[in-house]
CSV table of C-alpha atoms in Angstrom, one decimal:
chain,number,residue,atom,x,y,z
A,904,MET,CA,3.9,15.7,-9.7
A,905,ALA,CA,1.0,15.9,-12.1
A,906,GLN,CA,-1.8,18.3,-11.3
A,907,LYS,CA,-3.7,18.3,-14.6
A,908,ARG,CA,-7.4,17.4,-14.2
A,909,ALA,CA,-9.0,14.6,-16.2
A,910,PRO,CA,-10.2,15.7,-19.6
A,911,SER,CA,-13.9,16.8,-19.5
A,912,GLY,CA,-16.2,14.1,-20.9
A,913,GLN,CA,-13.8,11.3,-20.5
A,914,PHE,CA,-15.8,9.7,-17.8
A,915,LYS,CA,-19.4,10.8,-18.8
A,916,ASN,CA,-22.2,8.4,-17.7
A,917,PRO,CA,-19.9,5.6,-16.8
A,918,GLN,CA,-22.8,3.5,-15.5
A,919,LYS,CA,-24.3,3.3,-19.0
A,920,GLN,CA,-21.3,1.3,-20.2
A,921,VAL,CA,-21.8,-2.4,-19.8
A,922,ASN,CA,-19.7,-5.5,-19.5
A,923,ILE,CA,-16.8,-3.5,-18.0
A,924,ILE,CA,-15.4,-3.5,-14.6
A,925,GLN,CA,-16.3,-0.5,-12.5
A,926,VAL,CA,-14.2,1.0,-9.7
A,927,GLN,CA,-15.7,2.9,-6.7
A,928,LEU,CA,-13.4,5.9,-5.8
A,929,ASP,CA,-13.9,7.4,-2.3
A,930,LEU,CA,-12.1,8.5,0.8
A,931,ARG,CA,-14.1,6.2,3.2
A,932,HIS,CA,-12.4,2.8,2.6
A,933,SER,CA,-8.7,2.7,3.4
A,934,THR,CA,-6.7,-0.4,2.5
A,935,GLY,CA,-4.2,0.3,5.2
A,936,ASN,CA,-1.4,0.0,2.6
A,937,PHE,CA,0.7,3.2,2.2
A,938,TRP,CA,1.3,2.7,-1.5
A,939,ILE,CA,-2.2,1.7,-2.6
A,940,ASP,CA,-3.9,4.4,-0.3
A,941,ASN,CA,-1.7,7.2,-1.8
A,942,GLY,CA,-2.6,6.1,-5.3
A,943,LEU,CA,-6.3,5.9,-4.3
A,944,VAL,CA,-6.2,9.4,-2.9
A,945,TYR,CA,-4.5,10.7,-6.1
A,946,LEU,CA,-7.3,9.4,-8.2
A,947,VAL,CA,-10.0,10.8,-5.9
A,948,ASN,CA,-8.3,14.2,-6.0
A,949,GLU,CA,-8.1,14.2,-9.8
A,950,LEU,CA,-11.4,12.6,-10.7
A,951,GLY,CA,-13.6,13.2,-7.7
A,952,GLN,CA,-15.5,10.5,-5.7
A,953,GLY,CA,-17.6,8.2,-7.8
A,954,THR,CA,-17.8,5.1,-9.9
A,955,TYR,CA,-15.6,4.8,-13.1
A,956,PRO,CA,-14.6,2.1,-15.6
A,957,VAL,CA,-11.3,0.7,-14.6
A,958,ASP,CA,-9.9,1.0,-18.1
A,959,ASN,CA,-10.7,4.7,-18.3
A,960,ILE,CA,-8.9,5.4,-15.0
A,961,LEU,CA,-6.0,3.4,-16.2
A,962,ALA,CA,-5.8,5.3,-19.5
A,963,LEU,CA,-5.7,8.5,-17.5
A,964,VAL,CA,-2.9,7.3,-15.3
A,965,GLN,CA,-0.9,6.1,-18.3
A,966,GLU,CA,-1.2,9.5,-19.9
A,967,ARG,CA,0.3,11.1,-16.8
A,968,LEU,CA,3.1,8.4,-16.7
A,969,LEU,CA,4.2,8.8,-20.3
A,970,GLN,CA,6.2,11.8,-21.7
A,971,LYS,CA,7.8,12.8,-25.0
A,972,THR,CA,11.5,12.2,-25.2
A,973,GLY,CA,12.1,15.0,-27.6
A,974,ASN,CA,13.2,12.5,-30.3
A,975,VAL,CA,11.4,11.8,-33.5
A,976,GLY,CA,11.1,8.3,-35.0
A,977,GLN,CA,9.6,7.0,-38.3
A,978,TYR,CA,6.9,4.5,-39.1
A,979,PHE,CA,5.5,3.2,-42.3
A,980,ASP,CA,1.9,4.0,-43.1
A,981,GLU,CA,0.6,1.2,-45.3
A,982,VAL,CA,-2.5,3.1,-46.2
A,983,THR,CA,-0.5,5.9,-47.9
A,984,GLY,CA,2.7,4.0,-48.6
A,985,GLU,CA,4.7,6.7,-46.9
A,986,LEU,CA,7.1,7.1,-44.1
A,987,LYS,CA,5.7,9.4,-41.4
A,988,ASN,CA,7.3,11.0,-38.3
A,989,TYR,CA,6.1,10.4,-34.8
A,990,ASP,CA,7.2,11.7,-31.4
A,991,LYS,CA,8.9,9.1,-29.3
A,992,VAL,CA,7.6,8.6,-25.7
A,993,THR,CA,8.9,7.0,-22.6
A,994,TRP,CA,7.9,6.4,-19.0
A,995,VAL,CA,8.6,9.5,-16.9
A,996,TYR,CA,11.8,9.3,-14.9
A,997,PRO,CA,12.2,7.3,-12.6
A,998,THR,CA,9.2,5.1,-13.2
A,999,GLY,CA,11.0,3.5,-16.1
A,1000,PHE,CA,12.9,1.4,-13.6
A,1001,PHE,CA,9.6,-0.2,-12.5
A,1002,ILE,CA,7.4,0.0,-15.6
A,1003,LYS,CA,9.0,-2.2,-18.2
A,1004,VAL,CA,5.9,-2.3,-20.6
A,1005,VAL,CA,6.9,-1.6,-24.2
A,1006,ASP,CA,5.0,-1.6,-27.5
A,1007,ALA,CA,6.4,-3.6,-30.4
A,1008,PRO,CA,4.1,-3.1,-33.5
A,1009,PRO,CA,4.7,-5.3,-36.6
A,1010,LYS,CA,7.5,-4.0,-38.8
A,1011,LYS,CA,8.1,-3.9,-42.6
A,1012,LYS,CA,11.3,-3.5,-44.5
A,1013,VAL,CA,11.3,-0.4,-46.7
A,1014,ASN,CA,14.4,0.4,-48.8
A,1015,GLY,CA,16.4,-2.1,-46.9
A,1016,LYS,CA,15.4,-0.8,-43.4
A,1017,GLU,CA,12.7,-2.0,-41.1
A,1018,TYR,CA,10.1,0.4,-39.9
A,1019,PRO,CA,7.2,-0.2,-37.5
A,1020,LEU,CA,3.7,0.0,-39.1
A,1021,SER,CA,2.4,2.3,-36.4
A,1022,PRO,CA,3.9,4.6,-33.8
A,1023,PRO,CA,5.1,2.6,-30.9
A,1024,HIS,CA,3.0,3.6,-27.8
A,1025,PRO,CA,3.3,1.5,-24.6
A,1026,ARG,CA,-0.1,0.6,-23.2
A,1027,LEU,CA,-0.9,-0.7,-19.7
A,1028,GLU,CA,-3.5,-3.4,-19.5
A,1029,PHE,CA,-5.2,-5.3,-16.8
A,1030,LEU,CA,-6.1,-9.0,-17.1
A,1031,PHE,CA,-8.7,-9.9,-14.5
A,1032,SER,CA,-9.9,-13.3,-13.6
A,1033,LYS,CA,-13.5,-14.3,-14.5
A,1034,THR,CA,-13.9,-15.8,-11.0
A,1035,LYS,CA,-13.8,-13.8,-7.8
A,1036,LYS,CA,-10.7,-14.0,-5.6
A,1037,GLN,CA,-9.8,-12.4,-2.4
A,1038,CYS,CA,-7.6,-9.2,-2.9
A,1039,ASN,CA,-4.4,-9.6,-0.9
A,1040,ILE,CA,-4.4,-5.8,-0.1
A,1041,CYS,CA,-7.9,-4.9,0.9
A,1042,GLY,CA,-9.5,-8.3,1.4
A,1043,ALA,CA,-12.3,-7.6,-1.1
A,1044,GLN,CA,-13.8,-10.6,-3.0
A,1045,ALA,CA,-13.6,-9.5,-6.7
A,1046,SER,CA,-12.2,-10.2,-10.1
A,1047,ALA,CA,-8.4,-10.1,-9.6
A,1048,THR,CA,-5.3,-9.7,-11.5
A,1049,ASP,CA,-1.8,-10.9,-10.7
A,1050,ALA,CA,0.3,-8.0,-9.4
A,1051,LYS,CA,3.0,-6.7,-11.7
A,1052,MET,CA,5.7,-4.3,-10.9
A,1053,TRP,CA,3.9,-1.4,-12.6
A,1054,MET,CA,1.0,-1.9,-10.2
A,1055,PHE,CA,2.9,-2.6,-6.9
A,1056,PRO,CA,6.7,-2.2,-7.0
A,1057,PHE,CA,7.7,-3.6,-3.7
A,1058,ILE,CA,6.2,-7.1,-3.5
A,1059,VAL,CA,5.9,-8.6,-6.9
A,1060,ALA,CA,9.1,-10.7,-7.0
A,1061,PRO,CA,8.6,-13.2,-4.2
A,1062,ASP,CA,12.3,-14.1,-4.0
A,1063,LYS,CA,13.3,-10.5,-3.6
A,1064,PHE,CA,10.5,-8.7,-1.8
A,1065,GLY,CA,8.8,-11.5,0.2
A,1066,SER,CA,10.4,-10.2,3.3
A,1067,PHE,CA,8.6,-6.9,3.0
A,1068,TYR,CA,5.3,-8.5,2.6
A,1069,SER,CA,4.8,-12.0,3.8
A,1070,ARG,CA,1.7,-12.8,1.7
A,1071,GLY,CA,3.6,-12.1,-1.4
A,1072,LYS,CA,5.6,-15.3,-1.3
A,1073,ARG,CA,3.1,-17.0,-3.6
A,1074,GLY,CA,2.2,-14.1,-5.7
A,1075,ILE,CA,-0.3,-11.2,-5.2
A,1076,ASN,CA,-3.9,-10.9,-6.1
A,1077,LEU,CA,-5.2,-7.3,-6.6
A,1078,CYS,CA,-8.8,-6.3,-7.1
A,1079,PRO,CA,-9.5,-3.6,-9.7
A,1080,ARG,CA,-9.6,-0.8,-7.2
A,1081,CYS,CA,-6.2,-1.8,-5.7
A,1082,ALA,CA,-4.7,-2.4,-9.1
A,1083,VAL,CA,-5.5,0.9,-10.6
A,1084,ALA,CA,-4.6,2.7,-7.3
A,1085,GLY,CA,-1.3,0.9,-7.2
A,1086,THR,CA,-0.5,2.1,-10.7
A,1087,ALA,CA,-1.3,5.7,-9.7
A,1088,GLY,CA,1.0,5.4,-6.7
A,1089,TYR,CA,3.9,6.4,-9.0
A,1090,LEU,CA,2.3,9.8,-9.3
A,1091,THR,CA,2.4,10.5,-5.5
A,1092,TRP,CA,6.0,10.0,-4.3
A,1093,LEU,CA,8.7,12.4,-3.5
A,1094,TRP,CA,12.1,11.2,-4.8
A,1095,VAL,CA,15.7,12.2,-4.9
A,1096,ALA,CA,18.5,10.6,-7.1
A,1097,GLN,CA,22.1,10.3,-6.0
A,1098,GLY,CA,23.5,10.1,-9.6
A,1099,ARG,CA,23.7,6.5,-10.7
A,1100,THR,CA,24.4,5.3,-7.1
A,1101,ALA,CA,21.0,5.5,-5.3
A,1102,LEU,CA,17.4,6.4,-5.7
A,1103,HIS,CA,15.4,7.5,-2.6
A,1104,PHE,CA,11.5,7.4,-2.5
A,1105,PHE,CA,9.3,8.9,0.2
A,1106,LEU,CA,5.6,8.5,0.9
A,1107,PHE,CA,3.5,9.7,3.8
A,1108,HIS,CA,0.6,7.7,5.2
A,1109,SER,CA,-2.3,8.7,7.4
A,1110,ASP,CA,-6.1,8.3,7.0
A,1111,LEU,CA,-7.3,8.9,3.5
A,1112,ALA,CA,-8.8,12.4,4.2
A,1113,GLU,CA,-5.5,13.7,5.6
A,1114,ILE,CA,-3.5,12.0,2.8
A,1115,SER,CA,-5.8,13.9,0.4
A,1116,ARG,CA,-5.2,17.3,2.0
A,1117,LEU,CA,-1.4,16.5,2.4
A,1118,GLN,CA,-1.1,15.7,-1.3
A,1119,LYS,CA,-2.9,18.8,-2.5
A,1120,GLU,CA,-1.8,21.4,0.1
A,1121,VAL,CA,1.8,20.2,0.9
A,1122,ILE,CA,3.3,17.5,-1.5
A,1123,GLN,CA,2.2,18.9,-4.8
A,1124,PRO,CA,3.3,22.6,-4.1
A,1125,LEU,CA,6.7,21.3,-3.0
A,1126,ALA,CA,7.2,18.9,-5.9
A,1127,LEU,CA,9.2,19.8,-9.0
A,1128,SER,CA,8.7,18.2,-12.4
A,1129,GLY,CA,11.1,17.5,-15.3
A,1130,SER,CA,14.3,16.9,-13.2
A,1131,ARG,CA,16.3,13.7,-13.2
A,1132,GLY,CA,17.9,14.6,-9.9
A,1133,GLY,CA,14.5,14.4,-8.0
A,1134,ASN,CA,11.2,16.2,-7.6
A,1135,ILE,CA,12.1,17.9,-4.4
A,1136,VAL,CA,15.2,20.0,-3.5
A,1137,LEU,CA,16.9,19.0,-0.3
A,1138,PRO,CA,19.6,20.9,1.7
A,1139,PHE,CA,21.8,17.8,1.5
A,1140,TYR,CA,21.6,14.2,0.4
A,1141,GLY,CA,23.7,11.1,-0.2
A,1142,PRO,CA,23.6,7.4,-1.1
A,1143,TYR,CA,22.1,6.4,2.2
A,1144,LEU,CA,18.5,6.3,3.4
A,1145,HIS,CA,18.7,7.9,6.8
A,1146,GLU,CA,20.8,10.9,5.9
A,1147,THR,CA,18.5,11.8,3.0
A,1148,THR,CA,15.4,11.2,5.3
A,1149,MET,CA,16.9,13.6,7.8
A,1150,ALA,CA,17.3,16.2,5.1
A,1151,LEU,CA,13.7,15.8,4.0
A,1152,LEU,CA,12.4,16.2,7.5
A,1153,LEU,CA,14.5,19.2,8.2
A,1154,LYS,CA,13.0,20.8,5.0
A,1155,LEU,CA,9.5,19.7,5.8
A,1156,PHE,CA,9.6,20.9,9.4
A,1157,ALA,CA,10.8,24.3,8.4
A,1158,HIS,CA,7.5,24.9,6.5
A,1159,VAL,CA,5.5,24.6,9.7
A,1160,GLN,CA,6.3,28.2,11.1
A,1161,SER,CA,6.4,30.0,7.7
A,1162,SER,CA,6.6,29.0,4.1
A,1163,ASP,CA,6.7,30.7,0.7
A,1164,GLN,CA,6.0,27.4,-1.2
A,1165,ILE,CA,2.9,25.9,0.4
A,1166,PRO,CA,-0.4,27.6,1.1
A,1167,GLU,CA,-1.4,28.7,4.6
A,1168,GLU,CA,-3.9,25.9,4.8
A,1169,GLY,CA,-1.2,23.4,3.9
A,1170,ARG,CA,1.1,24.9,6.6
A,1171,MET,CA,-1.7,24.6,9.2
A,1172,LEU,CA,-2.4,21.0,8.1
A,1173,LEU,CA,1.4,20.1,8.5
A,1174,ALA,CA,1.4,21.8,11.9
A,1175,SER,CA,-1.6,19.8,13.0
A,1176,LEU,CA,-0.2,16.5,11.7
A,1177,LEU,CA,3.1,17.0,13.4
A,1178,GLY,CA,1.6,18.0,16.7
A,1179,ALA,CA,2.9,21.5,16.5
A,1180,ASP,CA,-0.2,23.1,18.1
A,1181,GLU,CA,-2.1,22.4,21.3
A,1182,THR,CA,-4.8,20.3,19.6
A,1183,LEU,CA,-4.5,16.5,19.2
A,1184,PRO,CA,-3.3,15.5,15.7
A,1185,PRO,CA,-6.2,14.4,13.5
A,1186,ALA,CA,-4.5,11.1,12.7
A,1187,PRO,CA,-1.0,9.5,13.1
A,1188,LEU,CA,1.4,10.5,10.3
A,1189,THR,CA,4.0,7.9,9.1
A,1190,LEU,CA,6.8,8.4,6.6
A,1191,TYR,CA,7.9,5.5,4.4
A,1192,ALA,CA,11.4,5.7,2.9
A,1193,ILE,CA,12.8,3.3,0.3
A,1194,THR,CA,16.3,3.3,-1.0
A,1195,GLY,CA,17.8,1.3,-3.8
A,1196,ASN,CA,20.2,1.1,-6.7
A,1197,PRO,CA,19.1,2.1,-10.3
A,1198,GLY,CA,20.1,0.0,-13.2
A,1199,GLN,CA,18.2,-1.9,-15.7
A,1200,ALA,CA,15.6,-2.1,-12.9
A,1201,PHE,CA,15.3,-0.9,-9.4
A,1202,ASN,CA,17.2,-3.0,-6.8
A,1203,MET,CA,15.7,-2.2,-3.4
A,1204,GLN,CA,18.4,-2.0,-0.6
A,1205,LEU,CA,16.4,-0.6,2.4
A,1206,PHE,CA,12.9,0.0,3.4
A,1207,ARG,CA,12.1,2.0,6.5
A,1208,GLU,CA,9.0,3.2,8.3
A,1209,PHE,CA,9.2,6.4,10.6
A,1210,SER,CA,6.2,6.8,12.9
A,1211,ARG,CA,7.7,9.0,15.6
A,1212,LEU,CA,7.4,12.2,13.6
A,1213,HIS,CA,5.7,14.1,16.4
A,1214,ALA,CA,8.6,13.5,18.8
A,1215,LEU,CA,11.1,14.3,16.0
A,1216,TYR,CA,9.4,17.6,15.4
A,1217,ARG,CA,9.4,18.5,19.1
A,1218,LEU,CA,13.1,17.8,19.1
A,1219,TYR,CA,13.5,20.0,16.0
A,1220,GLN,CA,11.7,22.8,17.7
A,1221,ASP,CA,13.8,22.5,20.9
A,1222,TRP,CA,17.0,22.5,18.8
A,1223,LEU,CA,16.0,25.8,17.1
A,1224,GLU,CA,15.7,27.3,20.5
A,1225,VAL,CA,19.2,26.3,21.8
A,1226,VAL,CA,21.4,26.8,18.7
A,1227,PRO,CA,23.2,30.2,19.1
A,1228,ALA,CA,22.6,31.7,15.7
A,1229,GLU,CA,20.6,34.3,13.9
A,1230,ASN,CA,19.4,31.7,11.4
A,1231,PRO,CA,18.7,28.6,13.6
A,1232,GLN,CA,17.2,26.6,10.6
A,1233,GLN,CA,20.4,27.0,8.5
A,1234,THR,CA,22.5,26.3,11.5
A,1235,LEU,CA,20.7,23.0,12.1
A,1236,ILE,CA,21.2,22.1,8.4
A,1237,ASN,CA,24.9,22.9,8.6
A,1238,VAL,CA,25.3,20.8,11.7
A,1239,PHE,CA,24.0,17.7,10.0
A,1240,ARG,CA,25.5,18.3,6.5
A,1241,GLN,CA,29.0,18.7,7.9
A,1242,PHE,CA,29.4,15.0,8.6
A,1243,GLN,CA,31.0,14.1,5.3
A,1244,VAL,CA,34.6,13.9,3.8
A,1245,ARG,CA,35.6,14.5,0.2
A,1246,GLU,CA,37.3,11.4,-1.3
A,1247,GLY,CA,38.4,12.1,-4.9
A,1248,ASN,CA,35.4,13.6,-6.7
A,1249,GLN,CA,32.9,12.2,-4.3
A,1250,TYR,CA,31.9,12.6,-0.7
A,1251,ASN,CA,32.0,9.8,2.0
A,1252,THR,CA,28.8,10.5,4.0
A,1253,LEU,CA,28.8,7.3,6.0
A,1254,TRP,CA,29.3,9.2,9.3
A,1255,ARG,CA,26.3,11.4,8.4
A,1256,GLU,CA,24.2,8.3,7.7
A,1257,LYS,CA,25.0,6.7,11.1
A,1258,ILE,CA,24.3,10.0,13.0
A,1259,SER,CA,21.1,10.5,11.2
A,1260,TRP,CA,20.0,6.9,11.8
A,1261,ALA,CA,20.7,7.3,15.5
A,1262,VAL,CA,18.7,10.6,15.7
A,1263,LEU,CA,15.8,9.2,13.8
A,1264,GLU,CA,15.7,6.2,16.0
A,1265,PHE,CA,16.3,8.2,19.2
A,1266,ASP,CA,19.6,6.1,19.7
A,1267,ASP,CA,23.0,7.3,20.5
A,1268,PRO,CA,24.8,9.4,17.7
A,1269,LEU,CA,27.8,10.3,20.0
A,1270,PRO,CA,30.1,7.4,19.0
A,1271,SER,CA,29.7,8.4,15.3
A,1272,VAL,CA,30.4,12.0,16.0
A,1273,GLU,CA,33.4,11.0,18.0
A,1274,ALA,CA,34.6,8.8,15.1
A,1275,PHE,CA,34.1,11.7,12.6
A,1276,LEU,CA,36.2,14.0,14.7
A,1277,PHE,CA,39.1,11.6,15.2
A,1278,GLU,CA,39.0,9.8,11.9
A,1279,ALA,CA,38.1,12.6,9.5
A,1280,ARG,CA,38.4,16.2,10.9
A,1281,ALA,CA,41.6,15.7,12.9
A,1282,LYS,CA,43.3,14.4,9.8
A,1283,GLU,CA,42.4,17.2,7.5
A,1284,LYS,CA,45.0,19.7,6.5
A,1285,ASN,CA,43.3,22.8,8.0
A,1286,LEU,CA,42.0,21.0,11.0
A,1287,PRO,CA,38.4,22.4,10.8
A,1288,PRO,CA,36.4,22.2,14.0
A,1289,LEU,CA,32.7,21.4,14.1
A,1290,PHE,CA,30.2,23.9,12.9
A,1291,GLN,CA,28.9,26.5,15.2
A,1292,GLY,CA,25.9,25.1,17.0
A,1293,THR,CA,27.0,21.4,16.9
A,1294,GLU,CA,27.9,21.2,20.6
A,1295,ALA,CA,24.6,22.8,21.6
A,1296,VAL,CA,22.7,20.3,19.4
A,1297,LEU,CA,24.6,17.4,20.8
A,1298,SER,CA,24.4,18.6,24.4
A,1299,TYR,CA,20.6,19.1,24.2
A,1300,TYR,CA,20.2,15.6,22.6
A,1301,ALA,CA,22.4,14.0,25.4
A,1302,LYS,CA,20.3,15.7,28.1
A,1303,GLU,CA,16.8,15.1,26.7
A,1304,VAL,CA,17.1,11.8,24.9
A,1305,LEU,CA,20.1,10.1,26.5
A,1306,HIS,CA,19.2,11.4,29.9
A,1307,VAL,CA,22.8,12.6,30.7
A,1308,ASP,CA,22.8,14.7,33.8
A,1309,GLU,CA,22.8,18.5,33.0
A,1310,ASN,CA,25.4,19.4,35.6
A,1311,LEU,CA,27.6,16.6,34.3
A,1312,LEU,CA,27.3,18.0,30.8
A,1313,LYS,CA,28.5,21.4,32.1
A,1314,VAL,CA,31.5,19.8,33.7
A,1315,LEU,CA,32.3,17.8,30.6
A,1316,LYS,CA,32.0,20.8,28.3
A,1317,GLY,CA,34.2,23.0,30.6
A,1318,PHE,CA,36.8,20.4,31.2
A,1319,GLY,CA,36.8,19.4,27.6
A,1320,TYR,CA,37.4,23.0,26.5
A,1321,THR,CA,40.4,23.2,28.9
A,1322,LEU,CA,41.8,19.8,28.0
A,1323,GLY,CA,41.7,20.5,24.2
A,1324,THR,CA,43.1,24.0,24.5
A,1325,GLU,CA,46.0,22.8,26.7
A,1326,ALA,CA,46.7,19.7,24.6
A,1327,GLN,CA,47.0,22.0,21.5
A,1328,LYS,CA,49.4,24.4,23.3
A,1329,SER,CA,51.5,21.5,24.4
A,1330,ASN,CA,51.3,19.5,21.1
A,1331,GLU,CA,49.7,16.6,23.0
A,1332,MET,CA,47.0,15.3,20.5
A,1333,GLY,CA,48.2,11.8,21.5
A,1334,LEU,CA,46.5,12.2,24.9
A,1335,LEU,CA,43.2,12.9,23.1
A,1336,TYR,CA,43.6,9.8,21.0
A,1337,ALA,CA,44.4,7.9,24.2
A,1338,LEU,CA,41.3,9.2,25.7
A,1339,ARG,CA,39.2,8.2,22.7
A,1340,ASN,CA,40.7,4.8,22.5
A,1341,ALA,CA,40.1,3.8,26.2
A,1342,LYS,CA,38.4,0.4,26.1
A,1343,ASN,CA,37.4,0.1,29.7
A,1344,LEU,CA,36.8,2.2,32.9
A,1345,GLU,CA,40.3,1.3,34.3
A,1346,GLU,CA,41.9,2.6,31.1
A,1347,PHE,CA,39.7,5.7,31.1
A,1348,LEU,CA,40.8,6.6,34.6
A,1349,ARG,CA,44.4,6.0,33.8
A,1350,VAL,CA,44.2,8.4,30.8
A,1351,LEU,CA,42.7,11.0,33.0
A,1352,ASN,CA,45.6,10.6,35.4
A,1353,ASP,CA,48.0,11.1,32.5
A,1354,ILE,CA,46.2,14.1,31.5
A,1355,GLN,CA,46.4,15.6,34.9
A,1356,PHE,CA,50.2,14.9,35.1
A,1357,ARG,CA,51.3,15.8,31.6
A,1358,LEU,CA,49.2,19.0,31.1
A,1359,GLU,CA,49.2,20.1,34.8
A,1360,ILE,CA,45.4,20.6,34.8
A,1361,THR,CA,43.0,19.3,37.5
A,1362,VAL,CA,40.5,16.6,36.5
A,1363,PRO,CA,37.0,17.4,38.1
A,1364,GLU,CA,36.2,15.1,41.0
A,1365,ARG,CA,32.8,14.5,39.3
A,1366,LEU,CA,34.5,12.5,36.5
A,1367,VAL,CA,36.2,10.0,39.0
A,1368,GLU,CA,33.2,9.4,41.2
A,1369,ILE,CA,32.2,5.9,40.0
A,1370,GLY,CA,28.8,4.7,40.9
A,1371,GLN,CA,27.1,1.3,40.6
A,1372,GLY,CA,27.3,-0.4,37.3
A,1373,GLU,CA,30.4,1.7,36.3
A,1374,ARG,CA,28.3,4.8,35.9
A,1375,ILE,CA,29.3,8.4,36.4
A,1376,ALA,CA,26.5,10.6,37.6
A,1377,GLY,CA,24.0,8.0,36.4
A,1378,SER,CA,25.5,7.7,32.8
A,1379,PRO,CA,27.6,4.8,31.5
A,1380,TRP,CA,31.3,5.6,31.7
A,1381,LEU,CA,31.7,5.0,28.0
A,1382,ARG,CA,29.1,7.7,27.2
A,1383,VAL,CA,30.9,10.1,29.5
A,1384,LYS,CA,34.2,9.3,27.9
A,1385,THR,CA,32.8,9.8,24.4
A,1386,LEU,CA,31.3,13.3,25.3
A,1387,LEU,CA,34.5,14.4,26.8
A,1388,SER,CA,36.5,13.3,23.7
A,1389,ILE,CA,34.1,15.2,21.5
A,1390,TYR,CA,34.3,18.4,23.5
A,1391,ALA,CA,38.2,18.1,23.9
A,1392,MET,CA,38.9,17.4,20.2
A,1393,ASN,CA,36.6,20.1,19.0
A,1394,SER,CA,38.4,22.5,21.5
A,1395,TYR,CA,41.8,21.3,20.2
A,1396,LEU,CA,40.7,22.0,16.6
A,1397,ARG,CA,39.4,25.5,17.4
A,1398,ALA,CA,42.6,26.3,19.2
A,1399,ALA,CA,44.7,25.0,16.2
A,1400,ARG,CA,42.7,27.0,13.8
A,1401,GLY,CA,42.8,30.1,15.9
A,1402,SER,CA,38.9,30.6,15.4
A,1403,ARG,CA,37.2,33.4,17.2
A,1404,THR,CA,33.9,31.7,17.0
A,1405,GLU,CA,32.8,29.5,19.9
A,1406,GLU,CA,32.9,26.3,17.9
A,1407,GLY,CA,34.3,27.2,14.5
A,1408,GLY,CA,32.7,27.3,11.1
A,1409,ASN,CA,30.5,30.1,9.8
A,1410,VAL,CA,26.8,29.4,10.3
A,1411,TYR,CA,26.2,30.3,6.6
A,1412,GLU,CA,29.0,28.4,5.2
A,1413,GLN,CA,27.9,26.2,2.3
A,1414,PRO,CA,29.9,23.0,1.7
A,1415,ALA,CA,30.3,21.8,-1.8
A,1416,THR,CA,27.2,20.1,-3.3
A,1417,GLU,CA,26.9,16.4,-2.8
């Protein structure tokens, strides 16, 4: 994330220059588009509010987007008749997947080999119409240019991105302000790479004043430079969008209470935007997440908007209160990170993706947790139970988000513990699989009867009191069955491992890096 200020004197007396297009930079006129607004704010933060020649702004942005490769090439200087060295440059990673502009100066053969006649140096250029057109982003009537990928990466190929931006099906007109702001957008994102499998990009959107402060006081202090793995370090990540978004939010939320990376004013801003204090947030905060496959170009796979960050932060705060650990932040990270299975030299994180998706959408993650326990954990050699704190996190979510009766949860957890422990003693894992595989209420009740008969334990009456709509204490029977399966199998795995911790797994255990 570049923080260098514009060279002094570069924009002196811009109004004295004639026959060039001027761009007004300010924080008063939002376009409403997350990409363009972030780029606009970046330019205001770097240059200050005012009017500037569009080509000068573009030159500054290009300077920030190019970097030396560390390699040296040669060109032929026709004036001196000599071969001279030059430093090769390229677009900073990963913008090279979007910016395909190259420079191909004329060449001349010297001693049987061709050399360029000047150092190749890619240059971005705008071609604006002589007549005024309506900008498809901000609606202004102005000279316009056809959008290229290096101006606006998500909508410029109508056959590929038209579904993300309906007006893009016949091409996009950008006014000078939106065009140069769109180019600067590449300097504002947070990104993470999953090897050659996936690239994840994240941008926040609010009103311009709040984005300005967020970039200066939060995003830039957190962002790294010079890494091909990403410009932010996350506690876990994978090839999927929602799991990586969950990791980003867990990291970001942790900075609200205390931080050694962002300044105090940034921490206070973050707290305000997330609704962590008593005052009303200054403006809604939205997170945009984009995932795609890197190759010769970026192939977008998924685009998501997360606007319920206030509710997610409140859920996060409550989780920190209920997990039984000295370090609740690390415990919460371990709870989500654990839903992966090593396959060869890689991890299968599909369970973590499904669980993260459900939580971010306030949907039901329990079926995916159940599937992970029965399809992954129960089949591993050492039968590891869920990390300590997992049951507390799931129980709280079930109560507050899925509205499962609190007393029913206590019954399920207690009976699940007994069921799992006794099944392990009697080597009756098959009963747990029968419970998990129950397809209807009748089959569920039959399995409970088998459990009572074969393990000689009493099934709580609460679990067989069926209400209207095949509900148990107000919850669908299937959700009750799923919760019982989770508690029982986790208890079985704890008993099989002989763990002394309540749920198994050290809170500070660090799984292998994804």
